[in-house]
Short mmCIF file of C-alpha atoms in Angstrom, two decimals:
data_model
loop_
_atom_site.label_atom_id
_atom_site.label_comp_id
_atom_site.label_asym_id
_atom_site.label_seq_id
_atom_site.Cartn_x
_atom_site.Cartn_y
_atom_site.Cartn_z
CA MET N 634 50.84 71.73 1.39
CA GLY N 635 49.14 70.66 -2.31
CA GLY N 636 49.77 67.20 -1.26
CA ILE N 637 47.67 67.57 2.25
CA ASP N 638 44.50 65.69 1.99
CA TRP N 639 41.94 68.29 2.88
CA THR N 640 38.77 66.20 2.38
CA GLY N 641 39.88 63.85 4.36
CA LEU N 642 40.84 66.40 7.15
CA LEU N 643 37.36 68.10 7.06
CA LYS N 644 35.78 64.49 7.23
CA GLY N 645 37.79 63.50 10.25
CA MET N 646 36.78 66.40 11.93
CA GLY N 647 33.04 66.34 11.08
CA LEU N 648 33.18 62.64 12.40
CA LEU N 649 35.09 63.53 15.66
CA ALA N 650 32.54 66.33 16.14
CA LEU N 651 29.45 63.78 15.62
CA SER N 652 31.46 61.28 18.07
CA VAL N 653 32.00 64.01 20.94
CA SER N 654 28.30 65.37 20.64
CA GLY N 655 26.74 61.87 20.17
CA GLY N 656 28.95 60.19 23.28
CA LEU N 657 28.13 63.06 25.74
CA ALA N 658 24.43 63.11 24.80
CA LEU N 659 24.39 59.06 25.18
CA GLY N 660 26.27 59.80 28.48
CA LYS N 661 23.73 62.16 29.89
CA ALA N 662 21.03 60.42 28.91
CA ILE N 663 22.30 56.90 30.56
CA ILE N 664 23.56 59.21 33.87
CA ALA N 665 19.98 60.64 34.16
CA LEU N 666 17.86 57.34 33.90
CA SER N 667 20.29 55.84 36.41
CA LEU N 668 20.88 52.72 33.94
CA PRO N 669 24.05 51.30 35.48
CA GLU N 670 22.19 51.50 39.23
CA ARG N 671 18.77 49.82 37.90
CA LEU N 672 20.61 47.56 35.86
CA LEU N 673 23.36 46.07 38.12
CA GLY N 674 21.42 46.84 41.21
CA SER N 675 21.75 43.37 42.47
CA LEU N 676 25.06 43.62 42.04
CA LEU N 677 26.11 46.56 43.44
CA PRO N 678 27.11 45.31 47.08
CA ARG N 679 29.73 42.72 45.52
CA LEU N 680 30.91 45.65 43.46
CA ARG N 681 31.27 47.90 46.21
CA ARG N 682 33.67 44.98 47.87
CA LEU N 683 35.73 44.72 44.36
CA ARG N 684 35.97 48.46 44.25
CA ILE N 685 34.49 48.64 41.17
CA PRO N 686 32.27 51.62 40.63
CA ALA N 687 29.21 50.48 38.71
CA GLN N 688 29.30 53.43 35.96
CA ALA N 689 32.66 52.03 35.02
CA LEU N 690 31.15 48.36 34.78
CA PHE N 691 28.43 49.74 32.66
CA ALA N 692 30.64 51.62 30.46
CA LEU N 693 32.54 48.68 29.64
CA GLY N 694 29.56 47.09 28.21
CA VAL N 695 28.76 50.06 26.38
CA SER N 696 32.69 50.21 24.97
CA LEU N 697 31.61 46.87 23.13
CA GLY N 698 29.55 48.68 20.66
CA SER N 699 31.93 52.04 21.08
CA SER N 700 34.55 52.49 23.28
CA ARG N 701 34.02 56.63 22.67
CA ALA N 702 30.46 55.83 23.98
CA GLY N 703 31.85 53.98 27.03
CA SER N 704 34.27 57.29 27.49
CA ALA N 705 31.70 59.49 27.24
CA LEU N 706 29.65 57.71 29.72
CA VAL N 707 32.77 57.85 32.31
CA ALA N 708 33.16 61.51 31.55
CA GLU N 709 29.37 62.23 32.36
CA ALA N 710 29.48 60.68 35.50
CA TYR N 711 32.74 62.27 36.48
CA GLY N 712 31.14 65.78 35.53
CA GLN N 713 28.01 64.83 37.80
CA GLY N 714 30.56 63.87 40.68
CA ILE N 715 29.68 60.18 40.61
CA LEU N 716 33.39 59.12 39.55
CA SER N 717 36.30 60.57 41.41
CA GLU N 718 39.20 61.65 39.28
CA ARG N 719 40.85 58.37 39.78
CA GLU N 720 37.88 56.31 38.86
CA ALA N 721 37.24 58.47 35.44
CA LEU N 722 41.04 58.29 34.68
CA PHE N 723 41.71 54.57 34.64
CA GLY N 724 37.74 53.96 33.93
CA THR N 725 38.06 55.83 30.79
CA LEU N 726 41.66 53.57 30.15
CA LEU N 727 39.74 50.55 30.43
CA GLN N 728 37.12 51.35 27.31
CA SER N 729 39.67 50.37 24.57
CA PHE N 730 40.15 46.56 25.05
CA PRO N 731 36.59 45.22 24.98
CA GLY N 732 35.99 47.10 21.39
CA TYR N 733 39.47 46.10 20.49
CA LEU N 734 38.51 42.75 21.47
CA LYS N 735 35.38 42.51 19.18
CA ARG N 736 37.22 43.74 16.22
CA TRP N 737 40.23 41.28 16.59
CA LEU N 738 37.90 38.81 16.28
CA VAL N 739 37.42 39.81 12.61
CA SER N 740 40.77 41.08 12.20
CA PHE N 741 42.58 37.91 13.08
CA PRO N 742 41.26 36.13 10.22
CA VAL N 743 42.29 38.61 8.06
CA ALA N 744 45.94 39.00 9.64
CA ALA N 745 46.64 35.33 9.05
CA ALA N 746 45.37 35.20 5.43
CA LEU N 747 47.30 37.99 4.13
CA ALA N 748 50.51 37.44 6.39
CA GLY N 749 50.26 33.73 7.31
CA THR N 750 52.10 32.78 10.55
CA ALA N 751 53.53 36.38 10.80
CA GLY N 752 50.12 37.86 10.86
CA ALA N 753 49.06 35.66 13.09
CA ILE N 754 51.77 35.93 15.46
CA TYR N 755 51.51 39.87 15.05
CA SER N 756 47.90 40.12 15.65
CA ALA N 757 48.07 37.86 19.00
CA ALA N 758 51.21 39.68 20.30
CA VAL N 759 48.93 43.25 19.62
CA LEU N 760 46.03 41.54 21.57
CA ALA N 761 48.02 40.48 24.69
CA ARG N 762 49.71 44.01 24.99
CA SER N 763 46.05 45.43 24.91
CA PHE N 764 45.23 42.59 27.53
CA CYS N 765 48.16 43.55 29.84
CA ARG N 766 47.21 47.26 29.92
CA PHE N 767 43.58 46.23 30.58
CA LEU N 768 44.60 44.43 33.58
CA LEU N 769 46.78 46.90 35.01
CA PHE N 770 44.07 49.82 34.50
CA LEU N 771 41.47 47.41 35.96
CA PHE N 772 44.11 47.24 39.20
CA LEU N 773 44.74 50.61 39.46
CA LEU N 774 40.99 51.39 38.91
CA ARG N 775 40.19 48.97 42.23
CA GLY N 776 43.03 51.16 44.28
CA ARG N 777 42.79 50.98 47.81
CA GLY N 778 38.86 52.61 47.83
CA ALA N 779 37.60 56.46 47.71
CA THR N 780 39.22 58.51 50.42
CA GLU N 781 37.62 61.26 52.46
CA ASN N 782 39.41 63.87 50.22
CA GLU N 783 38.35 61.97 47.00
CA GLU N 784 34.68 61.99 48.29
CA SER N 785 34.84 65.73 48.74
CA VAL N 786 36.36 66.32 45.19
CA ARG N 787 33.51 64.41 43.73
CA GLY N 788 30.77 66.78 45.16
CA THR N 789 33.29 69.74 43.66
CA GLU N 790 33.50 68.49 40.48
CA GLY N 791 29.70 67.41 40.47
CA ARG N 792 28.70 71.01 41.18
CA ARG N 793 30.99 72.14 38.45
CA GLY N 794 30.49 69.50 35.98
CA ARG N 795 26.35 70.64 36.10
CA GLU N 796 27.21 74.28 35.41
CA PHE N 797 27.16 73.72 31.67
CA SER N 798 24.50 72.31 29.31
CA PHE N 799 25.05 70.03 26.68
CA LEU N 800 25.58 72.68 23.90
CA GLY N 801 27.49 74.70 26.42
CA THR N 802 29.94 71.91 26.62
CA LEU N 803 30.26 71.17 22.97
CA ALA N 804 31.10 75.06 22.29
CA ARG N 805 33.79 75.02 24.90
CA THR N 806 35.46 71.96 23.80
CA LEU N 807 34.96 71.37 19.97
CA PRO N 808 37.04 74.06 19.08
CA ALA N 809 39.92 72.65 20.94
CA ALA N 810 39.38 69.10 20.10
CA TRP N 811 39.46 70.21 16.13
CA ALA N 812 42.61 72.22 16.81
CA PHE N 813 44.35 69.25 18.01
CA TYR N 814 43.10 66.81 15.39
CA ALA N 815 44.00 69.32 12.32
CA LEU N 816 47.65 69.68 14.20
CA ALA N 817 48.33 65.73 14.36
CA TYR N 818 46.44 64.94 10.93
CA LEU N 819 48.84 67.69 9.15
CA ALA N 820 51.77 66.51 10.93
CA THR N 821 51.45 63.01 10.26
CA PRO N 822 53.19 62.85 6.98
CA ALA N 823 55.89 64.77 8.02
CA LEU N 824 56.36 62.23 11.00
CA GLN N 825 56.07 59.26 8.57
CA GLU N 826 58.88 60.89 6.20
CA PHE N 827 61.10 61.42 9.25
CA ILE N 828 60.83 57.96 10.29
CA GLU N 829 61.42 56.69 6.93
CA ALA N 830 64.59 58.83 6.73
CA ARG N 831 66.04 57.91 10.05
CA GLY N 832 65.03 53.88 9.39
CA ALA N 833 68.76 52.98 8.38
CA SER N 834 69.68 53.49 11.78
CA PHE N 835 67.41 50.67 13.06
CA PRO N 836 69.35 47.72 11.28
CA LEU N 837 67.58 44.98 12.52
CA LEU N 838 64.76 46.13 9.89
CA SER N 839 65.98 45.51 6.22
CA ALA N 840 64.41 48.10 3.41
CA ALA N 841 61.77 45.72 2.79
CA GLY N 842 60.91 45.72 6.57
CA TRP N 843 60.96 49.25 6.85
CA THR N 844 58.27 49.28 3.66
CA VAL N 845 56.04 47.12 5.74
CA ALA N 846 56.23 49.44 8.65
CA ALA N 847 55.66 52.64 6.40
CA ALA N 848 52.53 50.72 5.30
CA SER N 849 51.15 50.79 8.55
CA PHE N 850 50.60 54.72 8.51
CA ALA N 851 48.08 53.86 5.83
CA HIS N 852 46.00 50.81 7.21
CA VAL N 853 47.00 47.70 8.70
CA ASN N 854 45.75 45.46 6.33
CA ALA N 855 48.30 47.36 3.85
CA ALA N 856 51.16 46.61 6.21
CA LEU N 857 49.87 42.95 6.26
CA GLY N 858 49.58 42.95 2.33
CA VAL N 859 53.06 43.88 2.00
CA ALA N 860 54.39 41.49 4.30
CA GLY N 861 52.78 38.79 2.68
CA GLY N 862 54.05 39.85 -0.62
CA ALA N 863 57.80 40.13 0.96
CA LEU N 864 57.08 36.89 2.68
CA ALA N 865 56.52 35.15 -0.65
CA SER N 866 59.38 36.50 -2.56
CA GLY N 867 61.64 35.75 0.33
CA SER N 868 62.65 39.25 0.89
CA LEU N 869 61.64 38.58 4.68
CA THR N 870 61.75 35.61 6.92
CA THR N 871 58.33 35.00 9.56
CA ALA N 872 60.43 36.75 12.23
CA GLN N 873 61.66 39.85 10.31
CA ALA N 874 58.14 40.12 9.10
CA VAL N 875 56.86 40.15 12.71
CA LEU N 876 59.28 42.75 13.88
CA ALA N 877 58.05 45.00 11.03
CA LEU N 878 54.81 44.69 11.36
CA LEU N 879 55.04 45.65 15.28
CA THR N 880 57.62 48.42 14.74
CA GLY N 881 55.17 49.72 12.16
CA ASN N 882 52.11 49.42 14.45
CA MET N 883 53.84 51.22 17.40
CA LEU N 884 54.46 54.19 15.32
CA ALA N 885 51.32 54.19 13.81
CA VAL N 886 49.51 53.68 16.53
CA LEU N 887 51.33 56.70 18.40
CA SER N 888 50.03 58.96 15.52
CA ARG N 889 46.53 57.67 16.20
CA VAL N 890 46.52 58.27 19.70
CA LEU N 891 47.54 61.83 19.36
CA ARG N 892 44.91 62.19 16.06
CA GLN N 893 41.80 60.73 17.38
CA ASP N 894 42.27 59.76 21.26
CA ILE N 895 43.63 62.76 22.52
CA ALA N 896 41.28 65.09 20.29
CA PHE N 897 38.12 62.92 21.59
CA TRP N 898 39.09 63.16 25.24
CA ILE N 899 39.28 67.10 24.72
CA GLY N 900 36.09 66.95 23.92
CA ILE N 901 34.42 65.80 26.83
CA PHE N 902 36.74 65.93 29.73
CA PRO N 903 38.36 69.25 31.83
CA GLY N 904 41.87 70.23 30.84
CA ARG N 905 43.43 68.53 33.74
CA MET N 906 41.84 65.14 33.09
CA VAL N 907 43.13 65.48 29.61
CA ARG N 908 46.82 65.70 30.85
CA SER N 909 46.55 62.64 33.06
CA LEU N 910 44.88 60.26 30.49
CA PHE N 911 47.68 61.39 27.96
CA VAL N 912 50.44 60.76 30.37
CA TRP N 913 48.82 57.46 31.26
CA ASN N 914 48.03 56.51 28.02
CA LEU N 915 51.07 57.66 26.24
CA VAL N 916 53.44 55.84 29.06
CA THR N 917 51.74 52.66 29.28
CA LEU N 918 51.56 52.17 25.37
CA VAL N 919 55.36 53.30 24.87
CA ALA N 920 56.18 50.42 27.40
CA THR N 921 54.17 47.64 26.23
CA MET N 922 54.89 48.70 22.56
CA ALA N 923 58.77 48.30 22.97
CA ALA N 924 58.31 45.28 24.83
CA THR N 925 57.12 43.69 22.18
CA VAL N 926 59.23 45.02 19.56
CA CYS N 927 62.40 44.13 21.67
CA LEU N 928 60.66 40.79 22.08
CA ALA N 929 59.91 40.34 18.50
CA ALA N 930 63.65 41.40 17.55
CA VAL N 931 65.31 38.33 19.73
CA PRO N 932 64.37 35.63 17.11
CA VAL N 933 65.68 38.25 14.42
CA LEU N 934 69.11 38.48 16.40
CA TRP N 935 69.16 34.79 16.55
CA GLY N 936 68.78 34.49 12.71
CA TRP N 937 65.69 32.70 12.51
#
C-alpha cells in the first residue's frame, strides 16, 4: 500500500466533486432559464423534423468547453422530464466528441512531433474512431421519435427529478461517485502490472512495443515520447509503433472510463441510467478500439 499515490487520489476525488457540483449547477441554471429554447427557437421546427432535441443540441455546444458540463445539462433535462431516457442516454454519449475534437487540434501536432509519421497515424486513427461513435450515437438519438410510452415516462421522471434539491442530489450521489473513483484508481496499478505480465502472449508486440503501451497509463505524451525514441533507435518500425500506441491507448482508455466517466455519471444520473451509459459506452469503445488495433496489426503481419 505504500506505493499508492494518496495525494493524487484525494486530488482526483476533489476535482470529481467540483466537476459534479459545477456541472449540476450549470445544468440547472441553463434549464431554468430555458436557454436552449430561447437561443434555438428559430430552429426548433426543423429540429423536430430531424428528431434532435434542442437540449441535446445545446449540450453539444456546451461540450466544446466541457463535455462534463454538456452531460450535466442533459442530466438536468432528463431529471426535469424534458428528455426521454433514450434521448438522455445517447445525448450524453454524444458529448465526448466535440471536446475531443478541440483537444485533437492541439494534440495532433504534438503527436507528430514526438513520434513522427507513427504519431500522426495514431492520432488520426483515434479521431476517426471517436467520430464513428459520434455518428452512431447521433443516429440512435434521432431514432424513430418518441412514443406515447416515452412521453408518459418523461412526465414521471420529471416529477421524480424535481423532488431532489441541488444539495440533496449531491448528498445522494457524491459518496457513490467517490467510492467508484477510488476503487478504479486503486485498481489501475494492479491492472497495469497484469497487462505487462501477460503482454508476451500477444506476439505482434515486441518488448519495446509493450514498453510504449505501458507508458500510455502514465500519459499519451509519455507513450508518444517512448515510441519516438524506439523509432529513432530502430527498435520499432512505424507500423509496430502505431500498433503499440493504439494497444496502449485501448488499455489506458478503459481504465480512464472506469475512473472518470462512470464516476462522474454516478454523480448526476440515477442508477438505471448509469448502467445503460456504462454498457453502451463500453461496448462501443471496445468494438471500435478492437477494430483499429486489428487494422493496425495487418501491416505488422505483412512485415512493414
